[in-house]
CSV table of C-alpha atoms and ligand atoms in Angstrom, one decimal:
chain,number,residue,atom,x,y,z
A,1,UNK,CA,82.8,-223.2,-34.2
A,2,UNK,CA,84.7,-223.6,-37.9
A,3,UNK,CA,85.4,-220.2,-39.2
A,4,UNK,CA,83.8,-218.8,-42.6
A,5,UNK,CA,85.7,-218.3,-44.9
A,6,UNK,CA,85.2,-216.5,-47.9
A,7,UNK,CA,86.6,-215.3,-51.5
A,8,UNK,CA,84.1,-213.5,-53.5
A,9,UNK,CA,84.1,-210.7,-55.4
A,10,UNK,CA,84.9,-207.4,-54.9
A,11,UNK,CA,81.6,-204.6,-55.0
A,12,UNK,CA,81.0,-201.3,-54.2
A,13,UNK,CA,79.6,-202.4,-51.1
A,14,UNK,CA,83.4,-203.4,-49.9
A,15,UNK,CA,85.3,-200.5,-51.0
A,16,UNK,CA,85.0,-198.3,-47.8
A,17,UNK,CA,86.7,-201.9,-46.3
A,18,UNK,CA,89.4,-202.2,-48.4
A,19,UNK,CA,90.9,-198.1,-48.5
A,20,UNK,CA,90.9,-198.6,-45.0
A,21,UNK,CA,93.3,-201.6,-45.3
A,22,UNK,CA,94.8,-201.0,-48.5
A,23,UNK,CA,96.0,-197.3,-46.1
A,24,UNK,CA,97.2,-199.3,-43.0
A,25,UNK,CA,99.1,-201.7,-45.3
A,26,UNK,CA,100.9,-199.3,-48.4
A,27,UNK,CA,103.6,-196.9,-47.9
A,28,UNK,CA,101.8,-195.6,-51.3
A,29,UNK,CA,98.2,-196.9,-50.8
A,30,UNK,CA,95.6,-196.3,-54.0
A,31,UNK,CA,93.2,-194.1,-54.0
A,32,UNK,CA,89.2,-194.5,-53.3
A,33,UNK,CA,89.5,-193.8,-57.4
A,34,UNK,CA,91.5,-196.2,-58.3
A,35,UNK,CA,89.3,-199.0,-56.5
A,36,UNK,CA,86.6,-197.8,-58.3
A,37,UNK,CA,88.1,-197.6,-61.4
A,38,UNK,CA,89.6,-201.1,-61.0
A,39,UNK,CA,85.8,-202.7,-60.4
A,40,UNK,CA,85.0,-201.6,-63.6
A,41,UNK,CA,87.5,-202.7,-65.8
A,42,UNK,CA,90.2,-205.6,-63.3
A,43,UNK,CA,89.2,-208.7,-62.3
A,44,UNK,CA,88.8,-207.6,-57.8
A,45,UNK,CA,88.6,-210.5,-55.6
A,46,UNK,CA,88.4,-209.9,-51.3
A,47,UNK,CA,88.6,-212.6,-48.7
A,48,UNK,CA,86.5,-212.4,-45.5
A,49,UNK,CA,87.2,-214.2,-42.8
A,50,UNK,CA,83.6,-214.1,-40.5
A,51,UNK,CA,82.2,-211.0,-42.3
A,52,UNK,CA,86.0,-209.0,-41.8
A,53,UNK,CA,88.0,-208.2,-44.8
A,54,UNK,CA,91.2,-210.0,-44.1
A,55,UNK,CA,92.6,-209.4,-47.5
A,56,UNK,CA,92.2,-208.6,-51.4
A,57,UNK,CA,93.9,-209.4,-54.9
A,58,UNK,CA,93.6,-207.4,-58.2
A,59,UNK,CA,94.0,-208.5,-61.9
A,60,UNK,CA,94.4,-207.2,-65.1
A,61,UNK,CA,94.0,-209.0,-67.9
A,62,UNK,CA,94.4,-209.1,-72.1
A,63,UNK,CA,94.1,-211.6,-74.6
A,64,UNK,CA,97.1,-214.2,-72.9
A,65,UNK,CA,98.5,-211.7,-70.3
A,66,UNK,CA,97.3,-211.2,-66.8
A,67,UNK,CA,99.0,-208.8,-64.3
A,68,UNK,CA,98.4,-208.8,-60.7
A,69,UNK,CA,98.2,-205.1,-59.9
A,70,UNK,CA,97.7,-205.7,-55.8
A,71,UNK,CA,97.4,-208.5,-53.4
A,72,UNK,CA,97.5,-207.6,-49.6
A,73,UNK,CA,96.8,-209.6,-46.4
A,74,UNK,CA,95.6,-207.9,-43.1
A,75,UNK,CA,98.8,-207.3,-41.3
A,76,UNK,CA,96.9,-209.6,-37.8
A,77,UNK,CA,96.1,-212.4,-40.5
A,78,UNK,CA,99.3,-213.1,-42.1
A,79,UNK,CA,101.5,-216.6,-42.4
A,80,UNK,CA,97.9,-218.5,-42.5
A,81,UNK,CA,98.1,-219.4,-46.5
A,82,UNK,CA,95.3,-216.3,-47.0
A,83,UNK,CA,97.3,-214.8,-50.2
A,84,UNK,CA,97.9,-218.6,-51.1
A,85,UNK,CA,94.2,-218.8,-51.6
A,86,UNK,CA,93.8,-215.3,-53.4
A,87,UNK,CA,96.5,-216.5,-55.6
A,88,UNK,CA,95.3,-219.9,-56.3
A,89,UNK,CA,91.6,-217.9,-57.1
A,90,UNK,CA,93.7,-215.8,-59.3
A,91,UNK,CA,95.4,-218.9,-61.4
A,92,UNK,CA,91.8,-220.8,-61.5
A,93,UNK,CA,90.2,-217.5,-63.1
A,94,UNK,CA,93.2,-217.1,-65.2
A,95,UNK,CA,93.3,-220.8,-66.5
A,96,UNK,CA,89.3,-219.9,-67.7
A,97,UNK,CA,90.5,-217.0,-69.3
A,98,UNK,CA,93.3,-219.0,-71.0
A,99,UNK,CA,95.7,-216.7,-69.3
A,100,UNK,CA,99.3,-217.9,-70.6
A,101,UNK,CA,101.9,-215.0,-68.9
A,102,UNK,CA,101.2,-213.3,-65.5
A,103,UNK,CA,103.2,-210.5,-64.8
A,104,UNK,CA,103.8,-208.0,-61.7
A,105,UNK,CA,105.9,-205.7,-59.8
A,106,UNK,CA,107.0,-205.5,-56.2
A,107,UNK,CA,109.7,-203.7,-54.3
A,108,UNK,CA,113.2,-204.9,-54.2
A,109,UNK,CA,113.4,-205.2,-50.6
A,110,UNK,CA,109.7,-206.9,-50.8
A,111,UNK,CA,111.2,-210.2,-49.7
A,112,UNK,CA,108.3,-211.9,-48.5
A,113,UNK,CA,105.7,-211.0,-51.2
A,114,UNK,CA,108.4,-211.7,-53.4
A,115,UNK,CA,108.9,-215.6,-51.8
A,116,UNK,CA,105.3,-215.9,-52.0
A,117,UNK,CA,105.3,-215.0,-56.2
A,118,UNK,CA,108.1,-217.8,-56.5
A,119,UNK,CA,106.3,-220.1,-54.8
A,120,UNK,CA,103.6,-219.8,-57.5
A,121,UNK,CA,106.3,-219.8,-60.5
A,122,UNK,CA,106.7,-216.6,-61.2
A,123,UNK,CA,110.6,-215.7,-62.0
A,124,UNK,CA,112.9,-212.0,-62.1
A,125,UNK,CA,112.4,-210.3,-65.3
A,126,UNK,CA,113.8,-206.9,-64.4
A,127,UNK,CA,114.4,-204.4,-62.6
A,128,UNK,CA,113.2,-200.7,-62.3
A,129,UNK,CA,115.8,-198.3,-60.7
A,130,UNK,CA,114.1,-195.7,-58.6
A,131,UNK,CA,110.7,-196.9,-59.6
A,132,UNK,CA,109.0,-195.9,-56.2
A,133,UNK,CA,108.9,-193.2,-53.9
A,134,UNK,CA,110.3,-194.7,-50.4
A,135,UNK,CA,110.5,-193.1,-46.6
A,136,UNK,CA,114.0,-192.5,-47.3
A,137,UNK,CA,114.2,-192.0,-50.9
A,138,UNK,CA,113.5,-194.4,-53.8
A,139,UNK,CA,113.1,-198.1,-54.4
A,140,UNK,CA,113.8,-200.5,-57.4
A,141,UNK,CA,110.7,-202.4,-58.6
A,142,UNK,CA,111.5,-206.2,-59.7
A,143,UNK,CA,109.5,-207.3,-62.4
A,144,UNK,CA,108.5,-210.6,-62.7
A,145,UNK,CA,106.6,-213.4,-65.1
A,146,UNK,CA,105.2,-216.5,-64.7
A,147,UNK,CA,104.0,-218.8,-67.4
A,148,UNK,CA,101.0,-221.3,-67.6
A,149,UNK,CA,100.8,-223.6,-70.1
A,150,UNK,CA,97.3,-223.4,-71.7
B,201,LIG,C1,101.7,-206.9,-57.0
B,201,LIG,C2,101.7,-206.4,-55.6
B,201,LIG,O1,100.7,-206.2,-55.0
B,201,LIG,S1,103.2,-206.3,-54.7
B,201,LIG,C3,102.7,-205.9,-53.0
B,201,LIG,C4,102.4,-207.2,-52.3
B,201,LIG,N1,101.6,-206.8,-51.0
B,201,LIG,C5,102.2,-206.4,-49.9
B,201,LIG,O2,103.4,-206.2,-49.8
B,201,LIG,C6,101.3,-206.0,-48.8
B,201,LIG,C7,101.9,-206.3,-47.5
B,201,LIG,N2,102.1,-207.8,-47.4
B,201,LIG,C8,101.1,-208.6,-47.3
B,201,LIG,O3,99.9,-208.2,-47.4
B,201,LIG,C9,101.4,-210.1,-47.1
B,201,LIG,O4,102.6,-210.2,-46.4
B,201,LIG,C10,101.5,-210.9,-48.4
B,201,LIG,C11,100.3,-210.6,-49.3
B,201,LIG,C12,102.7,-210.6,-49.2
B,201,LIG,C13,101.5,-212.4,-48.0
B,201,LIG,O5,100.3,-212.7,-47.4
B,201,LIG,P1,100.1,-214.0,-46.4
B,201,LIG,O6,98.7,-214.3,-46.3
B,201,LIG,O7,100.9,-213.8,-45.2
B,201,LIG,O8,100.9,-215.1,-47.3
B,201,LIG,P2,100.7,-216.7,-47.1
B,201,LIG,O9,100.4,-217.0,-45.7
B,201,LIG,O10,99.8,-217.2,-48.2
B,201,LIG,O11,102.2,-217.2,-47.4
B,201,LIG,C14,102.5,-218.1,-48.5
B,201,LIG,C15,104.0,-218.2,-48.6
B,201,LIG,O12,104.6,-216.9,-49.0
B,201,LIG,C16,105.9,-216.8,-48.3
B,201,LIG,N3,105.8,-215.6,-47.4
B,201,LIG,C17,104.7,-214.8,-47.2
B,201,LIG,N4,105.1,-213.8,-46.3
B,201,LIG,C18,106.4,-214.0,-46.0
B,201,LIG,C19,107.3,-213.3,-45.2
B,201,LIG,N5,106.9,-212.2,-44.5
B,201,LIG,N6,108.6,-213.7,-45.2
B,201,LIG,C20,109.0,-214.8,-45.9
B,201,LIG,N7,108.2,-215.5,-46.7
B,201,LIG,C21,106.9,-215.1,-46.8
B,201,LIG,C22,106.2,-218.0,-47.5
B,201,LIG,O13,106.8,-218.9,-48.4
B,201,LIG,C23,104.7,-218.5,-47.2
B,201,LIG,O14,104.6,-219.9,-47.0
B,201,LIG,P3,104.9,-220.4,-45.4
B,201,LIG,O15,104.1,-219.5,-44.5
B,201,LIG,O16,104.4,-221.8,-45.5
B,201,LIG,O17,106.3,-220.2,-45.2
């Protein structure tokens, strides 16, 4: 039987769903808050796979700028393109929204998120020393910025 396969977005309804991920994913997971908070104001996109959350993406945007403020892929589910299609969801809604510079940041030692931002253009901006709390101490943030021409 072909799978379903959803994007759609993000509602109340999901939000017991995706703490429950976001906290078996994050060494920092957000609060029930903060997904609130974000519904209201970001752009919240979840993919289900069969009815089960297999993963989520979160946007900010102004005028020209966009930042991706979270993208994470159930841990069983991963390798299988699923943040390839949150992203490319991402970059359709941003083109629409005449979104020209995406920016984000991700831990230093976040190699495979941070291969999966370079495969959608995005290049090192910067870096912030100490910028989150780690198990064994701190950890630099990278910054990073993609451009789309209009
Ligand atoms: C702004 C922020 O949110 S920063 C935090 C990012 N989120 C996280 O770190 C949460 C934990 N990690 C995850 O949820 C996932 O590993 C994600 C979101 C980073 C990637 O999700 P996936 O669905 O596995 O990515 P997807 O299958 O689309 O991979 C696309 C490409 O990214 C790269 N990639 C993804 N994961 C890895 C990895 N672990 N190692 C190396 N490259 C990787 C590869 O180039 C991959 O293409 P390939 O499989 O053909 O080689």
């Amino acid at each position: 039987m072909a799978e379903d396969l959803l994007i759609t977005r993000m509602t109340s309804d999901d939000i017991d769903d995706v703490v429950l991920l976001d906290r078996s994913i994050f060494y920092d997971p957000w609060a029930r808050t903060s997904f609130s908070g974000s519904l209201k104001k970001d752009t919240c996109l979840i993919l289900r796979r069969d009815g089960e959350l297999e993963g989520y993406a979160i946007f900010s945007s102004i005028f020209d700028e966009g930042e991706l403020l979270r993208i994470a892929v159930n841990p069983l589910s991963r390798r299988k393109g699923y943040a390839t299609m949150l992203m490319n969801e991402l970059s359709k809604l941003g083109r629409e929204r005449n979104i020209e510079h995406w920016f984000l940041e991700v831990r230093a030692g976040n190699l495979g998120a941070i291969k999966l931002y370079e495969k959608f253009g995005f290049i090192m901006m910067g870096r912030r020393k100490g910028y989150y709390t780690a198990p064994n101490g701190r950890e630099d943030a990278i910054t990073m910025h993609a451009y789309r021409k209009k």
